[in-house]
CSV table of C-alpha atoms (C1' of nucleotides) in Angstrom, one decimal:
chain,number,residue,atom,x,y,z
D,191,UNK,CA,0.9,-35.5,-5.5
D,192,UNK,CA,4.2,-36.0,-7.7
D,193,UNK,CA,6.9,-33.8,-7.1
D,194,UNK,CA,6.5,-32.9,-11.1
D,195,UNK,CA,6.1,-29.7,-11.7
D,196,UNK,CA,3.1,-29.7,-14.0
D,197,UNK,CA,4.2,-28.6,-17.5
D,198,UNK,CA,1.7,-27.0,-19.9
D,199,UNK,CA,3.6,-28.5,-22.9
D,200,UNK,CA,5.6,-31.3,-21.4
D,201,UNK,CA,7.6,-31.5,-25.0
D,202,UNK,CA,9.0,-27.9,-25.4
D,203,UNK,CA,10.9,-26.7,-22.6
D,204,UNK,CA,11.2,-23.4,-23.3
D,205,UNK,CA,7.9,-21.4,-24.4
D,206,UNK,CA,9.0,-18.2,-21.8
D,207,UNK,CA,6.2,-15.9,-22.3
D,208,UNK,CA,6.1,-13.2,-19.8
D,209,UNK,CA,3.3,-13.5,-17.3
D,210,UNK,CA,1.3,-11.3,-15.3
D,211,UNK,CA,2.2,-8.3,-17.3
D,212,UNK,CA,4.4,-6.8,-19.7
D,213,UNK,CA,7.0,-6.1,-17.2
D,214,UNK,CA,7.6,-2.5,-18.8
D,215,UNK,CA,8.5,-0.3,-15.9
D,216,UNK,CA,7.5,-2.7,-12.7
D,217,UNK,CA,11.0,-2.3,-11.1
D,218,UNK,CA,10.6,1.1,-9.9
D,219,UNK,CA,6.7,1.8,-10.4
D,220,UNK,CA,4.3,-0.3,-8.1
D,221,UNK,CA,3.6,-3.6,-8.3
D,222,UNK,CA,2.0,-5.8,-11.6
D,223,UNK,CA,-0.8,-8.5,-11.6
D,224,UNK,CA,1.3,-11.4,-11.1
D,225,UNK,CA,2.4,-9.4,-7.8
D,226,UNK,CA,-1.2,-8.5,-7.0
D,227,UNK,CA,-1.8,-12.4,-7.1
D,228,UNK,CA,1.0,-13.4,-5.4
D,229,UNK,CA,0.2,-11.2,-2.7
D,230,UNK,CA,-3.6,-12.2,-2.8
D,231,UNK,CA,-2.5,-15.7,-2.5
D,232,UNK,CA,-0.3,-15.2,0.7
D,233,UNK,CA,-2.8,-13.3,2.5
D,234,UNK,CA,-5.4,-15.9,1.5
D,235,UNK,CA,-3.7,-19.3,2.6
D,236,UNK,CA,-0.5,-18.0,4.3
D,237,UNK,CA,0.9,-21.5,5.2
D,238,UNK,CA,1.3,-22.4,1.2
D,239,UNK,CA,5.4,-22.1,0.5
D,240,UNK,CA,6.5,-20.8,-2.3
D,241,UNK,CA,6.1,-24.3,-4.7
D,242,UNK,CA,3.6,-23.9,-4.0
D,243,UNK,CA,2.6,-20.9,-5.2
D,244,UNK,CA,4.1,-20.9,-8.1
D,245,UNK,CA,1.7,-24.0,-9.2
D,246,UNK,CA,-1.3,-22.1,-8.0
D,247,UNK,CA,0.0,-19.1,-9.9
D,248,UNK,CA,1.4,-21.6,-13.1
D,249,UNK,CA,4.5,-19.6,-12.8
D,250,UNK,CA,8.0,-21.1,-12.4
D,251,UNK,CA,8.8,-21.8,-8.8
D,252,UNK,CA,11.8,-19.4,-9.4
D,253,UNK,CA,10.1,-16.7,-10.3
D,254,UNK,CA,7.8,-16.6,-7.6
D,255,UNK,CA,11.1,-16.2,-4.9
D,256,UNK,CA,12.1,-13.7,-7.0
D,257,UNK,CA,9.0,-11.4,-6.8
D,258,UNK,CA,8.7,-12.6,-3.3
D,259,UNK,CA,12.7,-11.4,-3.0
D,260,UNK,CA,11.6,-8.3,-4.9
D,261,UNK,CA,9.0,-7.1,-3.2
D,262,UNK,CA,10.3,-7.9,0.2
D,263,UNK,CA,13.5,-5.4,-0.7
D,264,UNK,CA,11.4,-2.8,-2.3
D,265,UNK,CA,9.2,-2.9,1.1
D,266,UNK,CA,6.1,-3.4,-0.1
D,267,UNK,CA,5.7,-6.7,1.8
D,268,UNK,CA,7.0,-5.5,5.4
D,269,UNK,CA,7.0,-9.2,7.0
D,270,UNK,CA,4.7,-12.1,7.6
D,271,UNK,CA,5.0,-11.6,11.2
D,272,UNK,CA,1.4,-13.1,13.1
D,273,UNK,CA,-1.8,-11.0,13.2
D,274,UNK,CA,-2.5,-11.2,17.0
D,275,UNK,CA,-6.6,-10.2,17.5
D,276,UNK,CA,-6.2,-8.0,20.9
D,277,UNK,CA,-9.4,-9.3,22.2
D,278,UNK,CA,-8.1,-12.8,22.4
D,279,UNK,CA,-5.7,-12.2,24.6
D,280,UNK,CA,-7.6,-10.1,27.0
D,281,UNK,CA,-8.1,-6.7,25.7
D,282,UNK,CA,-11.2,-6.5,23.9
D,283,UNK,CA,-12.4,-2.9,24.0
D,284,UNK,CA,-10.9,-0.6,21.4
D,285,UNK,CA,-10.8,3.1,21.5
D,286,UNK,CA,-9.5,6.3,19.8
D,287,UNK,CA,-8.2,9.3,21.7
D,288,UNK,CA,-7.7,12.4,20.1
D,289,UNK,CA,-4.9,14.7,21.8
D,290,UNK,CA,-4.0,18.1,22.1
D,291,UNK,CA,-0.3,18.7,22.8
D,292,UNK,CA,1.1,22.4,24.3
D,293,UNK,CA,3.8,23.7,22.1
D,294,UNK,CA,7.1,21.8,22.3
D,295,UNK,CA,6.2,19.0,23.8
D,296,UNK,CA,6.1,16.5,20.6
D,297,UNK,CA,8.7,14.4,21.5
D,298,UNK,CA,7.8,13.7,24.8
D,299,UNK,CA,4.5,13.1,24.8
D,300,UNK,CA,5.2,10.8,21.9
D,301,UNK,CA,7.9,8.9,24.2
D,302,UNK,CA,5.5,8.5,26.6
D,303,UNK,CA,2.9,7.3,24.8
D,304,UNK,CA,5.2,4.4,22.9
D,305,UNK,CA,6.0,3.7,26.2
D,306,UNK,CA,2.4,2.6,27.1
D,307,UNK,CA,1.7,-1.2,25.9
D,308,UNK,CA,-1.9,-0.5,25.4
D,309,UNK,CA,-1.1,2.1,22.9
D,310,UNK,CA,-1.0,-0.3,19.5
D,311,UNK,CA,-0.8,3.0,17.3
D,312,UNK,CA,-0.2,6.7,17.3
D,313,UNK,CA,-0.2,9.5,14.9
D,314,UNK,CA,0.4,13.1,14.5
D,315,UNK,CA,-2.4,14.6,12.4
D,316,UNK,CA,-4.3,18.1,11.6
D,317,UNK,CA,-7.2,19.6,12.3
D,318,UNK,CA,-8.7,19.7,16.0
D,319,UNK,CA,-6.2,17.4,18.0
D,320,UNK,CA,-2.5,17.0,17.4
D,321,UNK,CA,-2.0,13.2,17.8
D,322,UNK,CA,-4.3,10.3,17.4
D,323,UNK,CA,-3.9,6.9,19.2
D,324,UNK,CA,-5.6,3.9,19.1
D,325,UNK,CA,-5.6,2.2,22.3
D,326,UNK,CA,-7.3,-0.8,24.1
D,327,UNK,CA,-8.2,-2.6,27.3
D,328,UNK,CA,-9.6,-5.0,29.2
D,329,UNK,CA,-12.7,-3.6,29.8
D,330,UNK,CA,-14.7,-0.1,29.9
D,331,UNK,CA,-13.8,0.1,33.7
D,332,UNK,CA,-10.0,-0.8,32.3
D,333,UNK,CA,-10.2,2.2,29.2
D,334,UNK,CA,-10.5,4.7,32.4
D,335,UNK,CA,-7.0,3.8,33.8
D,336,UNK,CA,-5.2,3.5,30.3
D,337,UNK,CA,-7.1,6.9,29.3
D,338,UNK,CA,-5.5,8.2,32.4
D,339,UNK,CA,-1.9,6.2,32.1
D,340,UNK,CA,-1.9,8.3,28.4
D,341,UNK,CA,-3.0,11.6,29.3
D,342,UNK,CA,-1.8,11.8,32.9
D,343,UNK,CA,1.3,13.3,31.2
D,344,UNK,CA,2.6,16.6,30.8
D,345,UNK,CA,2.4,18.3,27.7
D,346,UNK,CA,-0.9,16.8,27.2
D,347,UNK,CA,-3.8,19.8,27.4
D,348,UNK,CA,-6.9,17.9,26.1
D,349,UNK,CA,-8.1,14.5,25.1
D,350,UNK,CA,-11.0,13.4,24.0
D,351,UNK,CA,-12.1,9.9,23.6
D,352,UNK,CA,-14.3,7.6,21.0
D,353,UNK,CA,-15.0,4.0,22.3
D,354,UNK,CA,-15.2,1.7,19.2
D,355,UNK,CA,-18.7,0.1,19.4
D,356,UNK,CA,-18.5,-2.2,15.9
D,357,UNK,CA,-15.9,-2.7,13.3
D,358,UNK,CA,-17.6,-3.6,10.3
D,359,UNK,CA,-15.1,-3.4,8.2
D,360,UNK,CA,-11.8,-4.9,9.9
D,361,UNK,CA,-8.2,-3.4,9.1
D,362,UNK,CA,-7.8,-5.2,5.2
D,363,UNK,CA,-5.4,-3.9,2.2
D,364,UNK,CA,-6.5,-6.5,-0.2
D,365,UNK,CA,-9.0,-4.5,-2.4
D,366,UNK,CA,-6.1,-1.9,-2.1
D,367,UNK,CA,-4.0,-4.2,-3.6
D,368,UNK,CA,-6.1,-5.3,-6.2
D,369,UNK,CA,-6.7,-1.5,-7.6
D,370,UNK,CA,-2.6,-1.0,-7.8
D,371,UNK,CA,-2.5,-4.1,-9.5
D,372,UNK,CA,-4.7,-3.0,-12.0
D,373,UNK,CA,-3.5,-0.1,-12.7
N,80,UNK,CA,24.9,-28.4,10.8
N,81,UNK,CA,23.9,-31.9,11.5
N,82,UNK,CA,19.9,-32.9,11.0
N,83,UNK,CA,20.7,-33.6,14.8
N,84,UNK,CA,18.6,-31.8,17.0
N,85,UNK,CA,21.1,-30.5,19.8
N,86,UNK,CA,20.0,-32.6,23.0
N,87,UNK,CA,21.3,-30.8,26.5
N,88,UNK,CA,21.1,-34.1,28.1
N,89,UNK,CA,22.0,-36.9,25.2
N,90,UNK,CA,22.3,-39.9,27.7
N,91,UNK,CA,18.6,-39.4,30.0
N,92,UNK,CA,15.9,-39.2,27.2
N,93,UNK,CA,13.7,-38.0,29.3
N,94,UNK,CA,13.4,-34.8,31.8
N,95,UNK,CA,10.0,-33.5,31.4
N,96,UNK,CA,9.7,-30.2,33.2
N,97,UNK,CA,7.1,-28.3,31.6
N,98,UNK,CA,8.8,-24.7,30.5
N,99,UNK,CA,6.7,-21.7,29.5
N,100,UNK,CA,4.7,-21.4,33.2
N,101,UNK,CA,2.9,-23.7,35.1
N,102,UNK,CA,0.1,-24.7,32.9
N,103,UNK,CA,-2.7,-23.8,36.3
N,104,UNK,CA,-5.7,-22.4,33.4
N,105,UNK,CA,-4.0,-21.7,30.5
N,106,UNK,CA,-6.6,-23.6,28.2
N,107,UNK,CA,-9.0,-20.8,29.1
N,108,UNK,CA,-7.4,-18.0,29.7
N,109,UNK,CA,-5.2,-16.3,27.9
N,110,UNK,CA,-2.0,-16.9,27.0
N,111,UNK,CA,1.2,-18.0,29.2
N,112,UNK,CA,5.1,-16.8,28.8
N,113,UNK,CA,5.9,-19.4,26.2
N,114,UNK,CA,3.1,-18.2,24.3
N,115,UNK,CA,4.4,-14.7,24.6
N,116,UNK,CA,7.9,-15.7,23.1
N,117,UNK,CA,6.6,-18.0,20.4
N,118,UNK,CA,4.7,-14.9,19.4
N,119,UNK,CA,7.9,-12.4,20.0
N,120,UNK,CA,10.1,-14.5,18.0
N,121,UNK,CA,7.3,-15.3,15.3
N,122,UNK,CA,7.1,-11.7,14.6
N,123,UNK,CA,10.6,-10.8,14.7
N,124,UNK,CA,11.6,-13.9,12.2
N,125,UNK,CA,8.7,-14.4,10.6
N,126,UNK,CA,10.5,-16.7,8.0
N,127,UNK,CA,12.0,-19.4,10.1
N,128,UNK,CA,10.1,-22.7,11.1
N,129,UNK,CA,8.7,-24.4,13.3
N,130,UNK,CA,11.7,-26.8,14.1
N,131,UNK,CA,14.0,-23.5,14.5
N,132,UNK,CA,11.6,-22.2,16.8
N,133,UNK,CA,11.7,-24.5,18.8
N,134,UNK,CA,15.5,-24.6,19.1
N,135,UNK,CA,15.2,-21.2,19.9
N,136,UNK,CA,12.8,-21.3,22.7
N,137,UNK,CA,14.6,-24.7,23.9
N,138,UNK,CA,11.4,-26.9,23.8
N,139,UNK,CA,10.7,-30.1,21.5
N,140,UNK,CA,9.5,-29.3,18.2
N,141,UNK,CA,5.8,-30.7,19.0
N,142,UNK,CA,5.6,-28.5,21.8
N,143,UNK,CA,5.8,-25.6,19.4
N,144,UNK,CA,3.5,-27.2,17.1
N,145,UNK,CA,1.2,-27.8,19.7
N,146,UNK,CA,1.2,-24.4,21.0
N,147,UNK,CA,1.0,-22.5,17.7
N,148,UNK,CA,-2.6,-24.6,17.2
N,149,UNK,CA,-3.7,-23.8,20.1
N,150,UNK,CA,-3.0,-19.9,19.4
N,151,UNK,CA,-4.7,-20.6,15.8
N,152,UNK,CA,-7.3,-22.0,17.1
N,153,UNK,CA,-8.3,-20.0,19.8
N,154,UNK,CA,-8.1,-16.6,17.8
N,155,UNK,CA,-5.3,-15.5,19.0
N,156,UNK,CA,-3.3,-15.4,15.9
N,157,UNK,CA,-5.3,-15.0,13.2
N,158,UNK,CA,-2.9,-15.4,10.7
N,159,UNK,CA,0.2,-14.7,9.0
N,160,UNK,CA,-0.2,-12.8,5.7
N,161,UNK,CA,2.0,-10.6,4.7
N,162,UNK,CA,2.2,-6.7,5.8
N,163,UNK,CA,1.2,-4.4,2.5
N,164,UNK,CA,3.0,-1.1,3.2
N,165,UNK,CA,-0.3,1.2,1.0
N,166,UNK,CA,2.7,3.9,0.7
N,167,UNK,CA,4.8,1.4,-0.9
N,168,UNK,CA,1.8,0.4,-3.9
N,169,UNK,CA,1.1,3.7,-4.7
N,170,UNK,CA,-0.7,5.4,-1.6
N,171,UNK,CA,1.5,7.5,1.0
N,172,UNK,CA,-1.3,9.5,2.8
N,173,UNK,CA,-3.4,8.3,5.4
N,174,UNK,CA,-6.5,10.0,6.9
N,175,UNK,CA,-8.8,9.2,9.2
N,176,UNK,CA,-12.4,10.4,8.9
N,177,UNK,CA,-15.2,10.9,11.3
N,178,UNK,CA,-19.2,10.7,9.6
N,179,UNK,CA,-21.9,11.0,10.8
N,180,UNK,CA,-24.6,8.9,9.8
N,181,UNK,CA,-28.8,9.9,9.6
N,182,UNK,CA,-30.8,7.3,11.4
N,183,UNK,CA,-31.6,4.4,10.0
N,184,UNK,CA,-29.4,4.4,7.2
N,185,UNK,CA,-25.8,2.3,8.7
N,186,UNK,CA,-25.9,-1.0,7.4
N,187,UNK,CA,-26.4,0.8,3.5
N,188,UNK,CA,-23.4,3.4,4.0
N,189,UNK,CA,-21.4,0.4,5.7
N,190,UNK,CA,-21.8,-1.7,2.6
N,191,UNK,CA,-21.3,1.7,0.6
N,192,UNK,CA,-17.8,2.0,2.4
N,193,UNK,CA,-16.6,-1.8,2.4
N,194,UNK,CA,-17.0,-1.4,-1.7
N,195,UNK,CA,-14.3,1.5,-1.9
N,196,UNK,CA,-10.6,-0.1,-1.8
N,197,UNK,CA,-9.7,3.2,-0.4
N,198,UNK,CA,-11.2,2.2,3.3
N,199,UNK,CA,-9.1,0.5,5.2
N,200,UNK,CA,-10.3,0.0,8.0
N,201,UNK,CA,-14.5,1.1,9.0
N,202,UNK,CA,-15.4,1.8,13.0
N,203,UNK,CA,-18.8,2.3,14.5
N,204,UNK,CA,-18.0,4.9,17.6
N,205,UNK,CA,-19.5,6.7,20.2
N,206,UNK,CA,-19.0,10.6,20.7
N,207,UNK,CA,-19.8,13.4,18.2
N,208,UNK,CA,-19.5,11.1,14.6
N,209,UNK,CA,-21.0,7.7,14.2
N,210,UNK,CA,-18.2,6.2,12.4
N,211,UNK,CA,-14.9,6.4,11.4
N,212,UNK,CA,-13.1,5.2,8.6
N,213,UNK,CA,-9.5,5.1,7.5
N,214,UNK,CA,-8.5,6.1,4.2
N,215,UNK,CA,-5.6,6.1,1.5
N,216,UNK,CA,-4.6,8.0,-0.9
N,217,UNK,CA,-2.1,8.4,-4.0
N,218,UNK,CA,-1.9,12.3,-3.2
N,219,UNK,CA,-3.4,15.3,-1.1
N,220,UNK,CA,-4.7,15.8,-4.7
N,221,UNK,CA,-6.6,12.4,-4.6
N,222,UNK,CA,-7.2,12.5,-1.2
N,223,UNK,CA,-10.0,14.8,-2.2
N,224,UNK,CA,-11.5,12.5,-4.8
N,225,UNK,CA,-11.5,9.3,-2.0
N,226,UNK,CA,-13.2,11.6,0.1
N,227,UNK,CA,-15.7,12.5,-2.4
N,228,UNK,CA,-16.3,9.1,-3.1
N,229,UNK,CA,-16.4,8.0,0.3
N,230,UNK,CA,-19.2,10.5,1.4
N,231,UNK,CA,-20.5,11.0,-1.9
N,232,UNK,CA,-24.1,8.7,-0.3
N,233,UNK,CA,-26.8,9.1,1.0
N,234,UNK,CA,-27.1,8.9,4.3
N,235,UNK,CA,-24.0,10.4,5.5
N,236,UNK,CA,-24.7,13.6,6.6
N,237,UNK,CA,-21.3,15.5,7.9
N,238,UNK,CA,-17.6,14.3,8.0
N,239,UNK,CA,-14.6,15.6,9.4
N,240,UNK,CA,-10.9,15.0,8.0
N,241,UNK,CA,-7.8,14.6,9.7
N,242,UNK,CA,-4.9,13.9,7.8
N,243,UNK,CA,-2.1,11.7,9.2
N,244,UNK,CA,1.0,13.9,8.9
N,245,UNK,CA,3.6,11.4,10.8
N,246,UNK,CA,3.2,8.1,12.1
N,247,UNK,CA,5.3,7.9,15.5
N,248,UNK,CA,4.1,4.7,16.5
N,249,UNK,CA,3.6,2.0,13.4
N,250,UNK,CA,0.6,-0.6,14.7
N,251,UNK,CA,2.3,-2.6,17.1
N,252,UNK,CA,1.0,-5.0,19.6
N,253,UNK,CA,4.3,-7.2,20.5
N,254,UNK,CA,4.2,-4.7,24.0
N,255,UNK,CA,1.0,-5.6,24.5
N,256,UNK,CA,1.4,-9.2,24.2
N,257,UNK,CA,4.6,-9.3,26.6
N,258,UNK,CA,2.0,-7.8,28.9
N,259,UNK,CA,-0.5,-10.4,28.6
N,260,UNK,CA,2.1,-13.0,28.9
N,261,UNK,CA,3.2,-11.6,32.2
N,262,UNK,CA,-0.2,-11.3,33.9
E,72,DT,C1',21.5,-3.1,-36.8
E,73,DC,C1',23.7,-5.8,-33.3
E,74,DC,C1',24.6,-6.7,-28.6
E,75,DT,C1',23.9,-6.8,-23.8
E,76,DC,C1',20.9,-7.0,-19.9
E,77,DC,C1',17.2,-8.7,-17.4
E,78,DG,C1',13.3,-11.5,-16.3
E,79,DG,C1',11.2,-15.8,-17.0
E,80,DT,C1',11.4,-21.1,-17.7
E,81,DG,C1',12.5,-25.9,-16.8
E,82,DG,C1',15.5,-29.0,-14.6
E,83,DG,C1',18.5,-31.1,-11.0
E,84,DC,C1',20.9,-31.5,-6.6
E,85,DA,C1',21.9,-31.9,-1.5
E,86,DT,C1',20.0,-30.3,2.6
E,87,DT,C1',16.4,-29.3,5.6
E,88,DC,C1',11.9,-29.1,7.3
E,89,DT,C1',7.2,-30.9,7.9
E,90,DG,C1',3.6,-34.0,9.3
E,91,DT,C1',2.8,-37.7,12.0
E,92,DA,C1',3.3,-41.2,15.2
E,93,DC,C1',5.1,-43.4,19.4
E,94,DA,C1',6.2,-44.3,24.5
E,95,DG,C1',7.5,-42.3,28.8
E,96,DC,C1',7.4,-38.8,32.5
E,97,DG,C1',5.2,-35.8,35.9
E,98,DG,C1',2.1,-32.4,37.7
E,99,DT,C1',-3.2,-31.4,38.4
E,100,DG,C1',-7.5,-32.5,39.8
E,101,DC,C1',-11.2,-35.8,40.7
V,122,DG,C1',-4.9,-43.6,44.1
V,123,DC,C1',-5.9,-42.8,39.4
V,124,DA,C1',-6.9,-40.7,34.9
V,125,DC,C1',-5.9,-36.8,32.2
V,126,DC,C1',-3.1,-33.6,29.9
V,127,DG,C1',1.0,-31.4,28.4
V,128,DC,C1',5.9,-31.8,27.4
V,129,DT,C1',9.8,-34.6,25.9
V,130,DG,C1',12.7,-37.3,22.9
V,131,DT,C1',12.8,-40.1,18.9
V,132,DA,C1',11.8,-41.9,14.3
V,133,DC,C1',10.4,-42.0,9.5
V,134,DA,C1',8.8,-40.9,4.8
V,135,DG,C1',7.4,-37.3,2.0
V,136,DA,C1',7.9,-32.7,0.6
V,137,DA,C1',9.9,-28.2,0.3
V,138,DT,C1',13.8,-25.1,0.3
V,139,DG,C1',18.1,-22.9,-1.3
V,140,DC,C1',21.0,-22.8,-5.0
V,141,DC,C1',22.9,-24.1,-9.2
V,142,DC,C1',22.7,-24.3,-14.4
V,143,DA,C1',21.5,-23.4,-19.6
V,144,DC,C1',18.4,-21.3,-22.5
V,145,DC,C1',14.9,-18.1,-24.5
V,146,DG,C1',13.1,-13.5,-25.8
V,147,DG,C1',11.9,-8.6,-25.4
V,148,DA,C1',13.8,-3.8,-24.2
V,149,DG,C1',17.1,-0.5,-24.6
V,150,DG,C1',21.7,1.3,-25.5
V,151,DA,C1',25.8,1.5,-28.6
DNA sequence: TCCTCCGGTGGGCATTCTGTACAGCGGTGC
DNA sequence: GCACCGCTGTACAGAATGCCCACCGGAGGA
């Protein structure tokens, strides 16, 4: 493959013609359909660069850095850091523990439990617990002694745990993406 | 800076000591040290390549290469799109929900759930619910629709709603990984 | 109404990285 | 003892990146 471009009208140079959207607001609203595609793109064949993108897109090459640039600064893309699947490297069983916390003892307990590496996730929430985390291990026998590492702390009055059996729908933002796109 | 690499040693080409860990059973197991910092320095700096990685880590360049194959191809890293912050396109609360399913009727609600962009993320669990779901939403406001959407089937029988109120812990697994390279 | 700003386009440049190949070394295991 | 595998340097052509420019055209303010 030429390292031509691929102009539409190889004749005219100029024929700028907004893409993706009327650009309108997009600077401090959410994100257009050129992002949306951009973003689809990346998540869909991460190891293209940014050329080429913009050929798969039919966008300028400088355009695409710009959105990339863009939405990087507005956070929207965090990173492209690697998706690591826990059960390859040992860990394979997945739970959620639900916690109850005695009054006070928030920031503690929460110190505690970022200090467990099995912990991948934890949040406050309402209704019957106070925190949620999502933890895993190497095996059921293995979920008993990080289910003890978390809640053998003070501060820490109940716990109930749900092993996940399935996970038929796997963590994804795509469809997510698509909707604000289209909005 | 020079297209030179930066050789310790310029006047012995070669002084092959295998870095990382002794290799013993890495091919099955899981992964080694220099797995573990290819991985670290992956996701800190996402952006930088494979040649700067391996000036980092002080190994040849087709050592990384090799290594980051392996990790592709054995499921390890699954990937490297980019991170979509939902709060950042237009959807700042999170909630996770517990349903509970009549019998016979999963797969239909689990294809029910994977069409709303809403779900994020879909569990099958053990304890009091059958699944769990995690949803987004642009508001408390339209939490409520989400919800109604989202158990607005038949077949779902009771839910439960807790709202994420902080998030103390963002997903994380580079802890766990430092502890899988150190087994 | 005119003017400025901003985002997009197309092009060009030097630098850098990638993909791929090669031979040699040394530890592991048969 | 020998073959295998992983790591090391090295080399090369092709491709991509980062950064520059001039220009166009719509939106919004003066």
């Amino acid at each position: 493959m030429p390292p031509a471009h691929s102009p539409s009208s190889p004749g005219s140079p100029n024929s700028a013609a907004p893409q993706g959207t009327s650009i309108v607001g997009s600077t401090n609203d959410t994100i257009d359909t050129l992002d949306g595609r951009l973003i689809r793109l990346l998540a869909e064949e991460p190891r293209i660069g940014v050329l080429e993108c913009s050929r798969r897109l039919q966008v300028a090459r400088g355009t695409v850095q710009a959105r990339l640039d863009r939405l990087q600064a507005k956070g929207v893309i965090g990173g492209f850091g690697p998706e690591v699947d826990p059960a390859a490297i040992g860990y394979p069983v997945t739970a959620f523990a639900t916690l109850e916390i005695s009054q006070g003892q928030g920031s503690d307990v929460r110190a505690h439990l970022a200090g467990v590496p099995e912990v991948l996730e934890l949040h406050t929430i309402t209704g019957i617990g106070d925190m949620m985390v999502r933890i895993v291990a190497r095996s059921n026998a293995d979920l008993q002694r990080v289910i003890d590492r978390v809640v053998g702390f003070d501060g820490i009055v109940r716990s109930s745990t749900a092993i996940v059996l399935e996970n038929p729908v796997p963590y994804r933002i795509l469809p997510l993406v698509d909707q604000a796109a289209a909005e």
